[in-house]
Amino acid sequence: MVFSRRRFLCGATAMGLSMPLFMRALEAQAAATNTILVVVELNGGNDFFNTIVPMTQYGPYNDLRSNIALTQSQLAATMFDPNISTPANQASEYAFHPTMTAFRSLWSAGKLAVLAGVGLPPTAYGNTDHEQARYAWSTGTIDSFDLSPTGWVGAAFDQIGQTGTLPAMIALDNDSPTIMLATTGSPLVINQNIGGFSTNVGSSLSSSDGKARIGGLNSNDAYALASMPAEFARATASETEEYVGTVQSILSKESLSNYPTTYAFDPPSTTTSYSTVKTQLQQVARVLLSGATSRAFWVSQGGYDTHSDQISNQGPLLGEMSEGVSQFYQYMQQANPAIAQNIVIMTISDFGRRPNSNSTAGTDHGTSTVSFVLGANVVGGLYGSYPSLTALDGNGNVAVPVDFRNQISDVCQAIGADPSLIVGQTYPKLGFI
Amino acid sequence: MLRRSCIFVCIVAFFGCSASASARTFATSLVTAKAPRGTLGQDAGIDVAGGRYVRMTASGAIALAAYGVCPHSVGPNGCAAAIAFGREAPNAPAGALVVAFVDASKHQVTSWAMVGDAAFVVIPARATRMILRINGATGREHGRFRVAADAVMAATNSTGVGVSAAGVHRFVSQRQVATSAAFTRAAAQHLLRRFGFSDTPANVSSVYLQGPSVWLAAQLNPASIEDSALSNYEQAMPEYTGTPSDDNVPTTVERRIVQREISSNRQLLEKVTLHWLEHFSVSEDKVNDIGAMAHYEDTVRADALGNFAQLVTDVSKEPAMLYWLDNNYNNGSNPSGTPPNQNFGRELMQIYTIGETQLNQDGSVATDANGNPIPNYGQPDVDAMALALTGFQVYTPDPEPTGVDPRSTDVVSFNPNAHATGPFTIVNTQIIDPGDATIVDKCVSMLAHLPTTAPFQVTELLQRFVTEDPSPGYISRMSAVWTANEDSPNQIGNVIAAMATDPEFYTSQHSMVKEPIEIAADSIRALGGATANPVTSSVPNPLDQILSDDGSMAESHYFPPSVFSFYRPGQKESLITNSELLSRWSDNVNVSNAAQVTSTCSTCGINLSLANLAPMTPSGVTQYLLDALVDGGSPELQSLVQNYLTGNPKGYSGAIWLVLSSPEYEVN
């Protein structure tokens, strides 16, 4: 439970409630870099072995999951070697899922890092349960629930500081995501409803009158409410009024008319369906190109919990994700190279899935998965290690060579935050950034 | 920048300093040495030089005053006596205020102190994090506790600790001692809004006068409550119009459930049904069979106040559930072949019955000898449960019956040839295989009778109906009722009754956020409205805004966005976002537009006649609306509404819009 709005705290103490309040650092604990982080969450637990197929272990791979195994001919166009410069027609060790041709291109350009075998430590409880695993990836901890007061992106911005025309963190969703919980500010939550703000109540209350009256109430810091949730709603409402005009103008099509591009990016439109990761990334592009100083974005894609019918479900999702991410990356490079230079896009997912398939042509919850990191400053390549599909643990799952907190730690440093305060220790850098 | 100035303002307010200049000085002094005097509400600040102290009171207020190393020889006005180090926590009784320090190198809690009134606590040099909490019964790490504050401290050197950006994570709930307070009218409003969808001021007064037990006794026996108006309405509705899998086109059955919430007299039944629908979180998005969804909803309603094991068993055999968690045609008959799908086997345990880790009866997390949580199940249990539940198959008879309620078209059968052969060892229990569909009954019964199930289910119920931070005592009391009624056909109803009559229920007023359906339904019910019949009325039903909203005001009961439903119990405040507020203000227009005093709005889809307001003064209308919608409301809201009405004496719609759009209305 976080009632973390800055105004909320002011309002609360003005109420005279005896509330704990810690002094905050007066100077940033860490020096912010120019990195702009885009987190792409793949909800449900993305199956590792059909995302990156181990051609060197193809025999065991096919034996374990013959009813969903991808064939070698299907994978021919997306094969790759750890050596990025190996041409596609000679690459033979791994293969992206056939729908991920966009990532295959980025791989050969040296801008895509593939983090193999990343996940929660096998001894962490709940490592194969959605709730706990997702919570861990959001907070950078494996503590019991709710022990961590912040998400790791939120904690990073608590350190760096949050200033600018819009909040530093923006979430493209309906609700506030745990990953952006912070104590010095909350994310701005954008979905299609931010475009509509009607207060026309028939003939009895004009739009401007309604806004003015309710606006007065919402911005009244001395609005002495006996209820914490109401104060939180008031603070959020006040902030909403502060930002809604800015966000609306950003999200209008006209804001992009100054940025022609020769790249075939899906044309941005004002139809505001935020249901696909591509559309969400389009909104991120708009915000960045408007000049807003926001530096962390969260988008998500659901449907990866492929207990059944994995072939028909996972492929299209991975295709949409890799296309969307690639298009966003390239569009930004065309539209504003200076901003694009700073962008780092990373994926996270609850967990991987079991090496063996099940009788409904799907896979059940497993251990390690693969993450992708992409950016102009990213050192492309294969990191971590691809676990053995023959040396499985007692539960029939693969090893987890890269602790998920290592990925988070490296990215925190790229933003300019001290990771040891967030994930509890310093991890040796994996090297992708 | 605005945020910085707020911090300084907060410091000023907090420490009672009068000028911002001195606030700056004070704030700077934090990182040097001395702590000045100041006031902290009723508490004095720290007045010691050279030491690191935290001054705490029983109410949980903290001032972190200064830093430095404190020699243990300093007297009581200086450092406290040495606190115990090591992993063993001091014996801290339930409800005690405890401070725990997390060690930098171990990332574990290594020291504890129980904090009494006006105690001083030394911060160990290696601590990177300090957690103030109110203890559960065990006082151990991972125990269920209520975090009062949580600060991350950056260790700068061996002699001092700076404080990094951190702040309040949670606040100390007002731990009011439960007293046998009289049942006030405000308590009646609270009861009707939490265990129903609110009600008109007249009905609130009626419940107030008759007392809570009369209302509860009737509501816990829904069959005894006359509901003919709703039945007539429903019988006039055609079944299953609309496109089942398109969540932007609400079907009649989706409208029907919302209509029940607004119009049924069996309010408690509908509210508890909503709880279970959110608990099971089955989505038509995947089920893709609206008849199956309606059948499943009817089953949940029939069992909502009954026996928990029976409810879970019945839902497990519903076609909608078999589709949802892949247990349909799940084949376990070949022990050396491809294993069956484990989705249902896992979630039956994790989400529906026992949860991930073992809980004590007071809801705290049980721990082993090393202080680690104890998982309730492991992969072998998931393997075995998945095998045990194989064999179920849903089919539609051929030829498909015509002219029959589509809900009864699907047939669930058990195919022994697709079923794995038992016995099955699940969670240390051997389940003998009956070779028929009652295998589900046996597995569910076993899970339902595990001791950890009571606190797991009871905590979720309390978080839905009462408070997101139920006390260990409350959980213990309700767990005892749950367990005592384990085999009773009225188990859930009896637990609900105990929850609603517990003194702690009545100290939880205005502590929760409303979910979208409550925001919509409460407004209509509290103002005595009714929705127009979608069959006879050609006007779009405004409740469609709840059913068809893709965004933050969406709560189509058949389309929960994930297995975590619309929000995680305990995180309801995540519903309050910029987007939600904008949606709500916009949606409020529909309700307020319908408010007519002298005529009926023929284009609104809601009948909201407020003829009783016509003779009232602006002050009277204000008081009526605020009583109905926000239990009276704050002075600021009262003057806002009254000012508006004074200038617009017939502006009932505008006044309603203002109240519904206020922050106070967001609160349950």
PDB file of N, CA and C in Angstrom, chain B residues 238-286:
ATOM      1  N   PRO B 238     -34.280 -11.029 -23.007  1.00  0.00           N
ATOM      2  CA  PRO B 238     -33.908 -12.159 -23.867  1.00  0.00           C
ATOM      3  C   PRO B 238     -32.530 -12.652 -23.457  1.00  0.00           C
ATOM      4  N   GLU B 239     -32.294 -13.895 -23.703  1.00  0.00           N
ATOM      5  CA  GLU B 239     -31.020 -14.458 -23.305  1.00  0.00           C
ATOM      6  C   GLU B 239     -29.976 -14.289 -24.392  1.00  0.00           C
ATOM      7  N   TYR B 240     -28.778 -13.934 -23.966  1.00  0.00           N
ATOM      8  CA  TYR B 240     -27.607 -14.123 -24.803  1.00  0.00           C
ATOM      9  C   TYR B 240     -27.618 -13.369 -26.121  1.00  0.00           C
ATOM     10  N   THR B 241     -28.099 -12.164 -26.066  1.00  0.00           N
ATOM     11  CA  THR B 241     -27.924 -11.339 -27.262  1.00  0.00           C
ATOM     12  C   THR B 241     -26.542 -10.719 -27.223  1.00  0.00           C
ATOM     13  N   GLY B 242     -26.082 -10.286 -28.331  1.00  0.00           N
ATOM     14  CA  GLY B 242     -24.745  -9.706 -28.366  1.00  0.00           C
ATOM     15  C   GLY B 242     -23.715 -10.745 -28.739  1.00  0.00           C
ATOM     16  N   THR B 243     -22.540 -10.291 -29.029  1.00  0.00           N
ATOM     17  CA  THR B 243     -21.462 -11.176 -29.449  1.00  0.00           C
ATOM     18  C   THR B 243     -20.703 -11.638 -28.216  1.00  0.00           C
ATOM     19  N   PRO B 244     -20.739 -12.905 -27.897  1.00  0.00           N
ATOM     20  CA  PRO B 244     -20.178 -13.374 -26.619  1.00  0.00           C
ATOM     21  C   PRO B 244     -18.732 -12.990 -26.402  1.00  0.00           C
ATOM     22  N   SER B 245     -17.912 -13.036 -27.406  1.00  0.00           N
ATOM     23  CA  SER B 245     -16.495 -12.837 -27.134  1.00  0.00           C
ATOM     24  C   SER B 245     -16.038 -11.401 -27.324  1.00  0.00           C
ATOM     25  N   ASP B 246     -16.930 -10.508 -27.592  1.00  0.00           N
ATOM     26  CA  ASP B 246     -16.546  -9.121 -27.805  1.00  0.00           C
ATOM     27  C   ASP B 246     -16.855  -8.327 -26.542  1.00  0.00           C
ATOM     28  N   ASP B 247     -15.819  -7.960 -25.823  1.00  0.00           N
ATOM     29  CA  ASP B 247     -16.115  -7.321 -24.546  1.00  0.00           C
ATOM     30  C   ASP B 247     -16.531  -5.877 -24.697  1.00  0.00           C
ATOM     31  N   ASN B 248     -16.588  -5.372 -25.906  1.00  0.00           N
ATOM     32  CA  ASN B 248     -17.118  -4.039 -26.084  1.00  0.00           C
ATOM     33  C   ASN B 248     -18.617  -4.043 -26.335  1.00  0.00           C
ATOM     34  N   VAL B 249     -19.181  -5.207 -26.437  1.00  0.00           N
ATOM     35  CA  VAL B 249     -20.625  -5.307 -26.629  1.00  0.00           C
ATOM     36  C   VAL B 249     -21.183  -6.077 -25.458  1.00  0.00           C
ATOM     37  N   PRO B 250     -21.622  -5.385 -24.438  1.00  0.00           N
ATOM     38  CA  PRO B 250     -22.106  -6.133 -23.279  1.00  0.00           C
ATOM     39  C   PRO B 250     -23.312  -6.979 -23.651  1.00  0.00           C
ATOM     40  N   THR B 251     -23.289  -8.163 -23.206  1.00  0.00           N
ATOM     41  CA  THR B 251     -24.416  -9.028 -23.479  1.00  0.00           C
ATOM     42  C   THR B 251     -25.467  -8.846 -22.404  1.00  0.00           C
ATOM     43  N   THR B 252     -26.607  -9.411 -22.669  1.00  0.00           N
ATOM     44  CA  THR B 252     -27.682  -9.320 -21.703  1.00  0.00           C
ATOM     45  C   THR B 252     -27.285  -9.949 -20.377  1.00  0.00           C
ATOM     46  N   VAL B 253     -26.560 -11.038 -20.433  1.00  0.00           N
ATOM     47  CA  VAL B 253     -26.199 -11.667 -19.157  1.00  0.00           C
ATOM     48  C   VAL B 253     -25.236 -10.802 -18.363  1.00  0.00           C
ATOM     49  N   GLU B 254     -24.359 -10.077 -19.051  1.00  0.00           N
ATOM     50  CA  GLU B 254     -23.477  -9.186 -18.304  1.00  0.00           C
ATOM     51  C   GLU B 254     -24.282  -8.064 -17.678  1.00  0.00           C
ATOM     52  N   ARG B 255     -25.229  -7.519 -18.428  1.00  0.00           N
ATOM     53  CA  ARG B 255     -26.046  -6.451 -17.865  1.00  0.00           C
ATOM     54  C   ARG B 255     -26.860  -6.992 -16.702  1.00  0.00           C
ATOM     55  N   ARG B 256     -27.245  -8.237 -16.818  1.00  0.00           N
ATOM     56  CA  ARG B 256     -28.111  -8.807 -15.786  1.00  0.00           C
ATOM     57  C   ARG B 256     -27.405  -8.833 -14.440  1.00  0.00           C
ATOM     58  N   ILE B 257     -26.142  -9.188 -14.433  1.00  0.00           N
ATOM     59  CA  ILE B 257     -25.478  -9.286 -13.144  1.00  0.00           C
ATOM     60  C   ILE B 257     -25.330  -7.897 -12.517  1.00  0.00           C
ATOM     61  N   VAL B 258     -25.044  -6.893 -13.328  1.00  0.00           N
ATOM     62  CA  VAL B 258     -24.938  -5.553 -12.788  1.00  0.00           C
ATOM     63  C   VAL B 258     -26.306  -5.054 -12.342  1.00  0.00           C
ATOM     64  N   GLN B 259     -27.327  -5.439 -13.096  1.00  0.00           N
ATOM     65  CA  GLN B 259     -28.683  -5.055 -12.710  1.00  0.00           C
ATOM     66  C   GLN B 259     -29.033  -5.644 -11.349  1.00  0.00           C
ATOM     67  N   ARG B 260     -28.607  -6.868 -11.113  1.00  0.00           N
ATOM     68  CA  ARG B 260     -28.852  -7.483  -9.809  1.00  0.00           C
ATOM     69  C   ARG B 260     -28.198  -6.695  -8.701  1.00  0.00           C
ATOM     70  N   GLU B 261     -26.970  -6.264  -8.957  1.00  0.00           N
ATOM     71  CA  GLU B 261     -26.260  -5.547  -7.909  1.00  0.00           C
ATOM     72  C   GLU B 261     -26.965  -4.255  -7.552  1.00  0.00           C
ATOM     73  N   ILE B 262     -27.580  -3.639  -8.533  1.00  0.00           N
ATOM     74  CA  ILE B 262     -28.239  -2.362  -8.273  1.00  0.00           C
ATOM     75  C   ILE B 262     -29.642  -2.562  -7.720  1.00  0.00           C
ATOM     76  N   SER B 263     -30.351  -3.553  -8.221  1.00  0.00           N
ATOM     77  CA  SER B 263     -31.783  -3.643  -7.920  1.00  0.00           C
ATOM     78  C   SER B 263     -32.190  -4.757  -6.979  1.00  0.00           C
ATOM     79  N   SER B 264     -31.350  -5.738  -6.800  1.00  0.00           N
ATOM     80  CA  SER B 264     -31.787  -6.865  -5.978  1.00  0.00           C
ATOM     81  C   SER B 264     -31.898  -6.443  -4.523  1.00  0.00           C
ATOM     82  N   ASN B 265     -32.858  -7.015  -3.845  1.00  0.00           N
ATOM     83  CA  ASN B 265     -32.965  -6.808  -2.399  1.00  0.00           C
ATOM     84  C   ASN B 265     -32.004  -7.725  -1.647  1.00  0.00           C
ATOM     85  N   ARG B 266     -31.464  -8.709  -2.364  1.00  0.00           N
ATOM     86  CA  ARG B 266     -30.548  -9.673  -1.728  1.00  0.00           C
ATOM     87  C   ARG B 266     -29.123  -9.146  -1.890  1.00  0.00           C
ATOM     88  N   GLN B 267     -28.891  -8.002  -1.266  1.00  0.00           N
ATOM     89  CA  GLN B 267     -27.652  -7.266  -1.488  1.00  0.00           C
ATOM     90  C   GLN B 267     -26.421  -8.032  -1.040  1.00  0.00           C
ATOM     91  N   LEU B 268     -26.494  -8.634   0.127  1.00  0.00           N
ATOM     92  CA  LEU B 268     -25.337  -9.347   0.640  1.00  0.00           C
ATOM     93  C   LEU B 268     -24.955 -10.488  -0.291  1.00  0.00           C
ATOM     94  N   LEU B 269     -25.949 -11.188  -0.792  1.00  0.00           N
ATOM     95  CA  LEU B 269     -25.678 -12.294  -1.716  1.00  0.00           C
ATOM     96  C   LEU B 269     -24.935 -11.800  -2.947  1.00  0.00           C
ATOM     97  N   GLU B 270     -25.368 -10.664  -3.475  1.00  0.00           N
ATOM     98  CA  GLU B 270     -24.712 -10.149  -4.690  1.00  0.00           C
ATOM     99  C   GLU B 270     -23.287  -9.695  -4.396  1.00  0.00           C
ATOM    100  N   LYS B 271     -23.084  -9.083  -3.221  1.00  0.00           N
ATOM    101  CA  LYS B 271     -21.735  -8.607  -2.884  1.00  0.00           C
ATOM    102  C   LYS B 271     -20.785  -9.777  -2.674  1.00  0.00           C
ATOM    103  N   VAL B 272     -21.260 -10.812  -2.022  1.00  0.00           N
ATOM    104  CA  VAL B 272     -20.403 -11.976  -1.788  1.00  0.00           C
ATOM    105  C   VAL B 272     -20.181 -12.740  -3.090  1.00  0.00           C
ATOM    106  N   THR B 273     -21.189 -12.771  -3.942  1.00  0.00           N
ATOM    107  CA  THR B 273     -21.010 -13.387  -5.262  1.00  0.00           C
ATOM    108  C   THR B 273     -19.912 -12.671  -6.031  1.00  0.00           C
ATOM    109  N   LEU B 274     -19.916 -11.341  -5.957  1.00  0.00           N
ATOM    110  CA  LEU B 274     -18.858 -10.572  -6.614  1.00  0.00           C
ATOM    111  C   LEU B 274     -17.488 -10.968  -6.070  1.00  0.00           C
ATOM    112  N   HIS B 275     -17.394 -11.146  -4.764  1.00  0.00           N
ATOM    113  CA  HIS B 275     -16.124 -11.579  -4.181  1.00  0.00           C
ATOM    114  C   HIS B 275     -15.640 -12.876  -4.811  1.00  0.00           C
ATOM    115  N   TRP B 276     -16.534 -13.849  -4.916  1.00  0.00           N
ATOM    116  CA  TRP B 276     -16.098 -15.147  -5.437  1.00  0.00           C
ATOM    117  C   TRP B 276     -15.790 -15.079  -6.930  1.00  0.00           C
ATOM    118  N   LEU B 277     -16.541 -14.257  -7.663  1.00  0.00           N
ATOM    119  CA  LEU B 277     -16.216 -14.097  -9.097  1.00  0.00           C
ATOM    120  C   LEU B 277     -14.820 -13.499  -9.244  1.00  0.00           C
ATOM    121  N   GLU B 278     -14.471 -12.579  -8.354  1.00  0.00           N
ATOM    122  CA  GLU B 278     -13.122 -12.009  -8.403  1.00  0.00           C
ATOM    123  C   GLU B 278     -12.095 -13.016  -7.906  1.00  0.00           C
ATOM    124  N   HIS B 279     -12.496 -13.861  -7.001  1.00  0.00           N
ATOM    125  CA  HIS B 279     -11.593 -14.897  -6.477  1.00  0.00           C
ATOM    126  C   HIS B 279     -11.238 -15.897  -7.578  1.00  0.00           C
ATOM    127  N   PHE B 280     -12.251 -16.374  -8.294  1.00  0.00           N
ATOM    128  CA  PHE B 280     -11.989 -17.374  -9.332  1.00  0.00           C
ATOM    129  C   PHE B 280     -11.510 -16.745 -10.633  1.00  0.00           C
ATOM    130  N   SER B 281     -11.950 -15.513 -10.875  1.00  0.00           N
ATOM    131  CA  SER B 281     -11.403 -14.707 -11.958  1.00  0.00           C
ATOM    132  C   SER B 281     -11.417 -15.393 -13.322  1.00  0.00           C
ATOM    133  N   VAL B 282     -12.522 -16.021 -13.647  1.00  0.00           N
ATOM    134  CA  VAL B 282     -12.656 -16.694 -14.939  1.00  0.00           C
ATOM    135  C   VAL B 282     -13.019 -15.647 -15.981  1.00  0.00           C
ATOM    136  N   SER B 283     -12.408 -15.696 -17.132  1.00  0.00           N
ATOM    137  CA  SER B 283     -12.668 -14.675 -18.144  1.00  0.00           C
ATOM    138  C   SER B 283     -13.269 -15.237 -19.422  1.00  0.00           C
ATOM    139  N   GLU B 284     -14.316 -14.611 -19.878  1.00  0.00           N
ATOM    140  CA  GLU B 284     -14.967 -14.974 -21.136  1.00  0.00           C
ATOM    141  C   GLU B 284     -14.011 -14.784 -22.313  1.00  0.00           C
ATOM    142  N   ASP B 285     -13.007 -13.959 -22.119  1.00  0.00           N
ATOM    143  CA  ASP B 285     -12.027 -13.724 -23.170  1.00  0.00           C
ATOM    144  C   ASP B 285     -11.429 -15.028 -23.675  1.00  0.00           C
ATOM    145  N   LYS B 286     -11.216 -15.955 -22.751  1.00  0.00           N
ATOM    146  CA  LYS B 286     -10.667 -17.258 -23.141  1.00  0.00           C
ATOM    147  C   LYS B 286     -11.763 -18.320 -23.220  1.00  0.00           C
TER     148      LYS B 286
END
